Amino acid sequence: MPFPAHIDLREQAGQLVQHGARLIAQGRAQDAVLILRQALALQPRLADAHYHLGHALQQDGQSQQALLTYQQALSCNEAHVPTWLRLAGLHREEGRLNDAAAAYRRALALRPDLPEIHHDLGMLLDDMGHSIEAEPAYRQAIRYRPGYAEAHQNLGALMVTLGRLSDAEESCRQVLALQPESALAHACLASVLILQNQLPQGESHLRKAVALDPDNATLQEQLGAVLHRQNKFAQAESVYRRVLALNPGDADTWSNLGVVLDNLNRLPESEDALRRAFALRPQSPDIRFGLAFALLRQGRLAQAWPLYESRYDPNRQTFTRWPMPTTLNYPQWQGESLQGKSLVIWQEQGFGDMIQFARYLPRLKALGASRIILVCQNPLRPLFEALPQVDAVVGTGKTATMQDAQALIGYDYWTLIMSLPHLLNTATLDDIPPAAYLQPAPARVDLWRRQLDGLPGMKVGLAWKGNAQHLNDGNRSLSSLRTLAPLWRVPGVSFVSVQKGQGEEEARLLSDDQPLLHLGSDIADFADSAAIIAQLDLLISVDTAAVHLAGALGVPCWTLVPIEGTDWRWMLDGETSPWYPGTLRLFRQTAVGDWDGPVEQLRQALFTRCLERNAASAG
């Protein structure tokens, strides 16, 4: 570009630099390089010219030349802050993160009042895993600009990483105060609230986020997930279907929809959704697990068990909580001959699962296993130590001792207890081994007999709550012992509480109209529970371990089953279960949260049972 004769070289160079900067802004990096080289020909030590030339070269993909040019700019003016920032960005792009951090710090030494530099340094340190150093950088950015929403947001994310959720919530609320109409701000606050198990509050903010950005499938999916976690299955279904309308190829959403439909007892639809997910991502352990559940509830065991093996896959999003045998130096049993072989049976899931599947131990001995070691939770040890098929019982987790660890050395195989149906070819419901395999310890029976023998009439045990940590506990447990109050009107019954954990306190504070002998608080372990239940005429329980214990003892048990989140072993409908034939009777909900109907059926059945018992005694 020609210049009038009266314009000196420095001014000419300055105009060329401005023109080059405009070309860079237009994305015309190569044209900018030519112009900026002209400027440097006029003024070789013009820092601005070197800076913009470096930027143009970087934009054109000539990173090494850009680096040298930035260094030239700093040799001309070491205090050129924009060059330090461009240099930091280039180092970061090239993976030289320590050099990038050093460049940001040089810029801050020159301009400590610029919040953007503090923020960008914080992001870099965060990416480098230097969380402790990133925090003050973000806080400095906020100090110089209190309304810096992005800095508040990134600080909040860092606080989540550090496990400081209350601080994370404070940062997210700052973002929301600055950007009240931001879907992202509502979603970020929702995620922190959900992490703190404040699910209704998290749901509320996700609903606001979705209202602000209704076509955002990710937000819709997050809303579906929080509804799902609260067992609001019908609402979750509606949201998941909206996600699929936006993204019909989303395997995770098909899978989640399938699980929700299973919980709504719509098994054909559930299986269809899960098979769609499976077709999209057949190797996903979560999808395989969900499909296994739907098949198990339909009694299609041969198809279900291989898929059910995905339950302990380390890649599962909702990975199991039980400790896995990571230290055993012998192979996992895959069905090889057990003749003369030793086998470690590893515990998993809840107490009830262990009791239910220990019925398979006799079959292992029948296959020639020379020695069987059962690993289980400490409260189960005294119960299982009496099993003739078990050569030793070993503790695990926090209760395990050095002796327990030494007892696991030198075996041929190990397996998870809930893999036994698969490995032992339980292909149909007719293949399930007999349920009653336990005998209470005589000494424990004698210990509890003194309290039970004097009770008049039918002795009926009660357990109205399960483990509060169970994912479906809100549906399966009764809100209060008072829910069972209609049973008190049945004459000729003595009620016995075997309630452990939540519900114990309620049982201790009995009113006069609750005729109940509370033994639960004095129960030390499952051997005590077995000794009590074995002396009862009947156990009435929600879906918890006591049901499986009664079944394994051959004691009649009536079980209250929720309509939502029904466990797979109780199948879709009917009053009986193939897992406990002849002893278990199921009383199913017909409406969510409504136990009045099933409890009234219980009362009538109990009244009839008492009449029959009295008639038999009289005869």
Tab-separated table of C-alpha atoms in Angstrom, residues 16-369:
chain	number	residue	atom	x	y	z
A	16	LEU	CA	0.825	-1.674	8.113
A	17	VAL	CA	0.540	-3.356	11.529
A	18	GLN	CA	-3.043	-2.152	11.872
A	19	HIS	CA	-3.841	-3.431	8.395
A	20	GLY	CA	-2.246	-6.791	9.230
A	21	ALA	CA	-4.308	-7.054	12.430
A	22	ARG	CA	-7.494	-6.471	10.423
A	23	LEU	CA	-6.511	-9.219	7.980
A	24	ILE	CA	-5.923	-11.623	10.895
A	25	ALA	CA	-9.374	-10.793	12.261
A	26	GLN	CA	-10.810	-11.645	8.830
A	27	GLY	CA	-9.016	-14.991	8.848
A	28	ARG	CA	-6.620	-13.971	6.073
A	29	ALA	CA	-3.455	-15.076	7.845
A	30	GLN	CA	-1.231	-15.461	4.765
A	31	ASP	CA	-2.052	-11.956	3.495
A	32	ALA	CA	-1.394	-10.641	7.006
A	33	VAL	CA	2.059	-12.282	7.042
A	34	LEU	CA	3.082	-10.396	3.873
A	35	ILE	CA	1.849	-7.048	5.224
A	36	LEU	CA	3.481	-7.507	8.624
A	37	ARG	CA	6.803	-8.469	7.079
A	38	GLN	CA	6.653	-5.166	5.181
A	39	ALA	CA	6.108	-3.389	8.501
A	40	LEU	CA	9.146	-5.113	10.002
A	41	ALA	CA	11.236	-4.203	6.992
A	42	LEU	CA	10.496	-0.597	7.895
A	43	GLN	CA	10.804	-1.003	11.673
A	44	PRO	CA	12.660	-4.262	12.594
A	45	ARG	CA	12.279	-3.735	16.358
A	46	LEU	CA	8.600	-2.913	16.425
A	47	ALA	CA	7.222	-5.275	19.076
A	48	ASP	CA	3.615	-4.912	17.883
A	49	ALA	CA	4.635	-6.006	14.386
A	50	HIS	CA	6.411	-9.126	15.689
A	51	TYR	CA	3.427	-9.866	17.956
A	52	HIS	CA	0.855	-9.723	15.136
A	53	LEU	CA	3.144	-11.593	12.754
A	54	GLY	CA	3.456	-14.362	15.334
A	55	HIS	CA	-0.321	-14.425	15.631
A	56	ALA	CA	-0.714	-14.679	11.836
A	57	LEU	CA	1.857	-17.462	11.613
A	58	GLN	CA	0.138	-19.314	14.449
A	59	GLN	CA	-3.202	-18.929	12.688
A	60	ASP	CA	-1.605	-20.278	9.499
A	61	GLY	CA	-0.354	-23.380	11.340
A	62	GLN	CA	3.317	-22.336	11.406
A	63	SER	CA	3.715	-22.826	15.136
A	64	GLN	CA	7.521	-23.017	15.224
A	65	GLN	CA	7.869	-19.801	13.249
A	66	ALA	CA	5.228	-18.201	15.475
A	67	LEU	CA	7.221	-19.171	18.578
A	68	LEU	CA	10.390	-17.573	17.220
A	69	THR	CA	8.461	-14.458	16.247
A	70	TYR	CA	6.927	-14.085	19.721
A	71	GLN	CA	10.401	-14.390	21.184
A	72	GLN	CA	11.531	-11.632	18.799
A	73	ALA	CA	8.689	-9.427	20.024
A	74	LEU	CA	9.780	-9.933	23.642
A	75	SER	CA	13.396	-9.193	22.776
A	76	CYS	CA	12.155	-5.854	21.493
A	77	ASN	CA	9.870	-5.223	24.479
A	78	GLU	CA	9.988	-7.665	27.376
A	79	ALA	CA	7.018	-5.908	28.957
A	80	HIS	CA	4.685	-6.601	25.995
A	81	VAL	CA	1.855	-8.331	27.873
A	82	PRO	CA	-0.177	-9.408	24.773
A	83	THR	CA	2.864	-11.328	23.499
A	84	TRP	CA	3.263	-13.180	26.795
A	85	LEU	CA	-0.403	-14.189	26.547
A	86	ARG	CA	-0.100	-15.333	22.905
A	87	LEU	CA	3.046	-17.229	23.830
A	88	ALA	CA	1.232	-18.907	26.734
A	89	GLY	CA	-1.569	-19.931	24.384
A	90	LEU	CA	0.889	-21.363	21.849
A	91	HIS	CA	2.751	-23.333	24.509
A	92	ARG	CA	-0.578	-24.686	25.707
A	93	GLU	CA	-1.634	-25.734	22.207
A	94	GLU	CA	1.678	-27.516	21.731
A	95	GLY	CA	1.415	-29.319	25.065
A	96	ARG	CA	4.184	-27.399	26.822
A	97	LEU	CA	2.040	-26.702	29.845
A	98	ASN	CA	4.784	-25.713	32.279
A	99	ASP	CA	6.074	-23.171	29.737
A	100	ALA	CA	2.526	-21.898	29.289
A	101	ALA	CA	2.137	-21.436	33.057
A	102	ALA	CA	5.469	-19.576	33.197
A	103	ALA	CA	4.320	-17.227	30.405
A	104	TYR	CA	1.032	-16.489	32.190
A	105	ARG	CA	2.954	-15.708	35.361
A	106	ARG	CA	5.259	-13.319	33.489
A	107	ALA	CA	2.192	-11.525	32.149
A	108	LEU	CA	0.723	-11.329	35.658
A	109	ALA	CA	3.934	-9.867	37.004
A	110	LEU	CA	3.421	-7.028	34.542
A	111	ARG	CA	-0.382	-6.692	34.870
A	112	PRO	CA	-1.615	-8.315	38.101
A	113	ASP	CA	-4.912	-6.408	37.792
A	114	LEU	CA	-6.118	-8.229	34.659
A	115	PRO	CA	-8.709	-10.846	35.754
A	116	GLU	CA	-8.579	-12.705	32.413
A	117	ILE	CA	-4.945	-13.673	32.968
A	118	HIS	CA	-5.662	-15.026	36.462
A	119	HIS	CA	-8.609	-16.950	35.051
A	120	ASP	CA	-6.671	-18.429	32.131
A	121	LEU	CA	-3.841	-19.440	34.448
A	122	GLY	CA	-6.407	-21.078	36.736
A	123	MET	CA	-7.851	-23.065	33.822
A	124	LEU	CA	-4.367	-24.189	32.786
A	125	LEU	CA	-3.429	-25.270	36.304
A	126	ASP	CA	-6.775	-27.028	36.594
A	127	ASP	CA	-6.075	-28.958	33.381
A	128	MET	CA	-2.618	-29.839	34.688
A	129	GLY	CA	-4.181	-31.342	37.811
A	130	HIS	CA	-2.723	-28.620	40.026
A	131	SER	CA	-6.037	-28.018	41.749
A	132	ILE	CA	-4.608	-26.410	44.881
A	133	GLU	CA	-2.785	-23.781	42.777
A	134	ALA	CA	-5.766	-23.238	40.477
A	135	GLU	CA	-8.069	-22.136	43.283
A	136	PRO	CA	-6.220	-18.903	44.199
A	137	ALA	CA	-5.908	-18.048	40.498
A	138	TYR	CA	-9.682	-18.245	40.060
A	139	ARG	CA	-10.240	-16.309	43.270
A	140	GLN	CA	-7.871	-13.563	42.124
A	141	ALA	CA	-9.826	-13.272	38.866
A	142	ILE	CA	-13.008	-12.853	40.910
A	143	ARG	CA	-11.314	-10.374	43.234
A	144	TYR	CA	-10.505	-8.076	40.305
A	145	ARG	CA	-13.882	-8.708	38.636
A	146	PRO	CA	-16.560	-9.862	41.105
A	147	GLY	CA	-19.054	-10.321	38.269
A	148	TYR	CA	-16.802	-12.695	36.322
A	149	ALA	CA	-19.369	-15.482	35.734
A	150	GLU	CA	-16.994	-17.847	33.930
A	151	ALA	CA	-14.476	-17.654	36.783
A	152	HIS	CA	-17.212	-18.414	39.348
A	153	GLN	CA	-18.346	-21.347	37.220
A	154	ASN	CA	-14.872	-22.830	36.825
A	155	LEU	CA	-14.170	-22.308	40.513
A	156	GLY	CA	-17.362	-24.215	41.273
A	157	ALA	CA	-16.263	-27.107	39.054
A	158	LEU	CA	-12.884	-27.121	40.823
A	159	MET	CA	-14.598	-27.259	44.212
A	160	VAL	CA	-16.482	-30.352	43.046
A	161	THR	CA	-13.167	-31.942	42.084
A	162	LEU	CA	-11.812	-31.133	45.535
A	163	GLY	CA	-14.932	-32.527	47.210
A	164	ARG	CA	-15.887	-29.166	48.713
A	165	LEU	CA	-19.500	-29.271	47.651
A	166	SER	CA	-20.787	-26.444	49.820
A	167	ASP	CA	-18.155	-24.135	48.281
A	168	ALA	CA	-19.113	-25.440	44.834
A	169	GLU	CA	-22.759	-24.637	45.540
A	170	GLU	CA	-21.832	-21.105	46.613
A	171	SER	CA	-19.942	-20.536	43.349
A	172	CYS	CA	-22.798	-21.921	41.263
A	173	ARG	CA	-25.267	-19.671	43.046
A	174	GLN	CA	-23.020	-16.706	42.231
A	175	VAL	CA	-23.140	-17.684	38.556
A	176	LEU	CA	-26.918	-17.963	38.691
A	177	ALA	CA	-27.214	-14.552	40.363
A	178	LEU	CA	-25.166	-13.080	37.508
A	179	GLN	CA	-26.923	-15.039	34.764
A	180	PRO	CA	-30.452	-15.898	36.014
A	181	GLU	CA	-31.675	-16.762	32.512
A	182	SER	CA	-28.761	-19.089	31.747
A	183	ALA	CA	-29.703	-22.737	31.253
A	184	LEU	CA	-26.085	-23.699	31.901
A	185	ALA	CA	-26.074	-21.827	35.239
A	186	HIS	CA	-29.188	-23.679	36.396
A	187	ALA	CA	-27.748	-26.996	35.188
A	188	CYS	CA	-24.441	-26.450	36.992
A	189	LEU	CA	-26.179	-25.638	40.266
A	190	ALA	CA	-28.439	-28.662	39.773
A	191	SER	CA	-25.452	-30.976	39.354
A	192	VAL	CA	-23.913	-29.778	42.627
A	193	LEU	CA	-27.197	-30.097	44.490
A	194	ILE	CA	-27.620	-33.637	43.158
A	195	LEU	CA	-24.103	-34.510	44.306
A	196	GLN	CA	-25.204	-33.398	47.778
A	197	ASN	CA	-28.232	-35.693	47.436
A	198	GLN	CA	-30.568	-32.702	47.325
A	199	LEU	CA	-32.510	-34.343	44.520
A	200	PRO	CA	-35.757	-32.314	44.598
A	201	GLN	CA	-33.806	-29.039	44.527
A	202	GLY	CA	-31.611	-30.357	41.724
A	203	GLU	CA	-34.706	-31.407	39.811
A	204	SER	CA	-36.180	-27.915	40.195
A	205	HIS	CA	-33.138	-26.227	38.636
A	206	LEU	CA	-32.919	-28.797	35.853
A	207	ARG	CA	-36.540	-28.090	35.006
A	208	LYS	CA	-35.654	-24.385	34.744
A	209	ALA	CA	-32.656	-25.230	32.566
A	210	VAL	CA	-34.835	-27.324	30.258
A	211	ALA	CA	-37.440	-24.551	30.061
A	212	LEU	CA	-34.711	-22.129	28.974
A	213	ASP	CA	-33.176	-24.550	26.465
A	214	PRO	CA	-35.889	-27.082	25.533
A	215	ASP	CA	-34.009	-28.564	22.571
A	216	ASN	CA	-30.955	-29.455	24.628
A	217	ALA	CA	-31.000	-33.253	24.784
A	218	THR	CA	-28.244	-33.359	27.423
A	219	LEU	CA	-30.284	-31.256	29.849
A	220	GLN	CA	-33.362	-33.377	29.195
A	221	GLU	CA	-31.355	-36.538	29.872
A	222	GLN	CA	-30.035	-35.120	33.143
A	223	LEU	CA	-33.588	-34.266	34.188
A	224	GLY	CA	-34.686	-37.788	33.332
A	225	ALA	CA	-31.842	-39.196	35.418
A	226	VAL	CA	-32.701	-37.183	38.543
A	227	LEU	CA	-36.374	-38.144	38.218
A	228	HIS	CA	-35.282	-41.751	37.808
A	229	ARG	CA	-33.148	-41.560	40.963
A	230	GLN	CA	-36.162	-40.323	42.907
A	231	ASN	CA	-38.189	-43.262	41.589
A	232	LYS	CA	-40.460	-40.882	39.688
A	233	PHE	CA	-40.577	-43.456	36.959
A	234	ALA	CA	-43.585	-42.206	35.002
A	235	GLN	CA	-42.147	-38.681	34.809
A	236	ALA	CA	-38.731	-40.041	33.899
A	237	GLU	CA	-40.300	-42.051	31.074
A	238	SER	CA	-41.856	-38.913	29.608
A	239	VAL	CA	-38.533	-37.046	29.713
A	240	TYR	CA	-36.542	-39.933	28.237
A	241	ARG	CA	-39.014	-40.126	25.350
A	242	ARG	CA	-38.457	-36.413	24.668
A	243	VAL	CA	-34.704	-37.054	24.608
A	244	LEU	CA	-35.203	-39.844	22.083
A	245	ALA	CA	-37.349	-37.566	19.930
A	246	LEU	CA	-34.334	-35.241	19.785
A	247	ASN	CA	-31.748	-38.002	19.482
A	248	PRO	CA	-33.208	-41.400	18.506
A	249	GLY	CA	-29.756	-43.001	18.345
A	250	ASP	CA	-28.900	-42.396	22.003
A	251	ALA	CA	-28.194	-45.866	23.405
A	252	ASP	CA	-27.943	-44.666	27.016
A	253	THR	CA	-31.387	-43.098	26.884
A	254	TRP	CA	-32.937	-46.223	25.364
A	255	SER	CA	-31.309	-48.184	28.184
A	256	ASN	CA	-32.561	-45.789	30.860
A	257	LEU	CA	-36.030	-45.863	29.355
A	258	GLY	CA	-35.933	-49.653	29.465
A	259	VAL	CA	-35.034	-49.663	33.157
A	260	VAL	CA	-37.811	-47.171	33.931
A	261	LEU	CA	-40.372	-49.245	32.044
A	262	ASP	CA	-39.198	-52.325	33.951
A	263	ASN	CA	-39.853	-50.468	37.195
A	264	LEU	CA	-43.293	-49.582	35.869
A	265	ASN	CA	-43.930	-53.309	35.273
A	266	ARG	CA	-44.249	-52.822	31.509
A	267	LEU	CA	-41.864	-55.630	30.674
A	268	PRO	CA	-42.507	-56.087	26.920
A	269	GLU	CA	-41.891	-52.363	26.362
A	270	SER	CA	-38.906	-52.491	28.688
A	271	GLU	CA	-37.331	-55.359	26.807
A	272	ASP	CA	-37.957	-53.627	23.478
A	273	ALA	CA	-36.224	-50.429	24.657
A	274	LEU	CA	-33.299	-52.362	26.133
A	275	ARG	CA	-32.878	-54.395	22.952
A	276	ARG	CA	-32.771	-51.149	20.952
A	277	ALA	CA	-30.016	-49.956	23.282
A	278	PHE	CA	-28.266	-53.313	22.979
A	279	ALA	CA	-28.355	-53.112	19.164
A	280	LEU	CA	-26.744	-49.673	19.312
A	281	ARG	CA	-24.070	-50.638	21.848
A	282	PRO	CA	-23.946	-54.402	22.497
A	283	GLN	CA	-20.791	-54.283	24.619
A	284	SER	CA	-22.122	-51.741	27.141
A	285	PRO	CA	-22.182	-53.430	30.576
A	286	ASP	CA	-24.956	-51.142	31.813
A	287	ILE	CA	-27.173	-52.018	28.868
A	288	ARG	CA	-26.437	-55.723	29.232
A	289	PHE	CA	-27.225	-55.534	32.943
A	290	GLY	CA	-30.540	-53.758	32.352
A	291	LEU	CA	-31.567	-56.318	29.738
A	292	ALA	CA	-30.606	-59.128	32.119
A	293	PHE	CA	-32.919	-57.663	34.756
A	294	ALA	CA	-35.867	-57.515	32.352
A	295	LEU	CA	-35.296	-61.114	31.266
A	296	LEU	CA	-34.915	-62.378	34.847
A	297	ARG	CA	-38.245	-60.834	35.795
A	298	GLN	CA	-39.831	-62.822	32.971
A	299	GLY	CA	-38.172	-66.051	34.094
A	300	ARG	CA	-36.080	-66.320	30.912
A	301	LEU	CA	-33.045	-67.443	32.836
A	302	ALA	CA	-30.996	-69.015	30.062
A	303	GLN	CA	-30.895	-65.698	28.183
A	304	ALA	CA	-30.507	-63.599	31.329
A	305	TRP	CA	-27.609	-65.157	33.237
A	306	PRO	CA	-24.851	-64.518	30.670
A	307	LEU	CA	-25.929	-60.854	30.476
A	308	TYR	CA	-26.146	-60.666	34.276
A	309	GLU	CA	-22.397	-61.287	34.464
A	310	SER	CA	-21.989	-57.649	33.404
A	311	ARG	CA	-23.025	-56.591	36.923
A	312	TYR	CA	-19.421	-56.506	38.140
A	313	ASP	CA	-17.866	-55.058	34.978
A	314	PRO	CA	-15.552	-52.207	36.099
A	315	ASN	CA	-16.808	-50.063	33.214
A	316	ARG	CA	-20.363	-49.948	34.539
A	317	GLN	CA	-21.549	-46.411	35.203
A	318	THR	CA	-23.482	-47.596	38.255
A	319	PHE	CA	-20.800	-49.959	39.481
A	320	THR	CA	-21.547	-52.377	42.277
A	321	ARG	CA	-20.579	-51.451	45.829
A	322	TRP	CA	-19.166	-54.736	47.095
A	323	PRO	CA	-15.376	-55.285	47.270
A	324	MET	CA	-14.027	-57.475	44.470
A	325	PRO	CA	-11.281	-60.093	44.885
A	326	THR	CA	-8.444	-58.107	43.344
A	327	THR	CA	-5.682	-59.830	45.318
A	328	LEU	CA	-6.405	-63.492	44.516
A	329	ASN	CA	-3.706	-65.004	42.320
A	330	TYR	CA	-5.742	-67.911	40.967
A	331	PRO	CA	-8.269	-67.817	38.098
A	332	GLN	CA	-11.965	-67.022	38.165
A	333	TRP	CA	-13.964	-70.213	37.702
A	334	GLN	CA	-15.615	-70.415	34.301
A	335	GLY	CA	-17.306	-73.789	34.668
A	336	GLU	CA	-14.282	-76.102	34.487
A	337	SER	CA	-14.415	-79.482	36.235
A	338	LEU	CA	-14.351	-79.136	40.005
A	339	GLN	CA	-13.377	-82.732	40.689
A	340	GLY	CA	-10.767	-82.543	43.422
A	341	LYS	CA	-10.532	-78.741	43.079
A	342	SER	CA	-10.795	-76.045	45.736
A	343	LEU	CA	-13.025	-73.023	45.247
A	344	VAL	CA	-13.454	-69.631	46.920
A	345	ILE	CA	-17.004	-68.227	46.758
A	346	TRP	CA	-16.795	-64.438	46.922
A	347	GLN	CA	-19.543	-62.332	48.502
A	348	GLU	CA	-21.488	-59.669	46.643
A	349	GLN	CA	-24.479	-57.368	46.935
A	350	GLY	CA	-26.721	-57.537	50.007
A	351	PHE	CA	-27.322	-59.962	52.854
A	352	GLY	CA	-30.450	-61.312	51.188
A	353	ASP	CA	-28.616	-62.073	47.949
A	354	MET	CA	-26.000	-64.067	49.826
A	355	ILE	CA	-28.680	-66.090	51.635
A	356	GLN	CA	-30.672	-66.671	48.456
A	357	PHE	CA	-27.754	-67.966	46.391
A	358	ALA	CA	-25.963	-69.994	49.057
A	359	ARG	CA	-28.462	-72.728	48.104
A	360	TYR	CA	-26.072	-73.557	45.242
A	361	LEU	CA	-23.253	-74.691	47.538
A	362	PRO	CA	-24.445	-78.328	47.787
A	363	ARG	CA	-24.269	-78.585	43.987
A	364	LEU	CA	-20.612	-77.546	44.050
A	365	LYS	CA	-19.815	-80.337	46.472
A	366	ALA	CA	-21.787	-82.751	44.306
A	367	LEU	CA	-19.542	-81.786	41.383
A	368	GLY	CA	-16.522	-82.944	43.355
A	369	ALA	CA	-15.212	-79.717	44.878
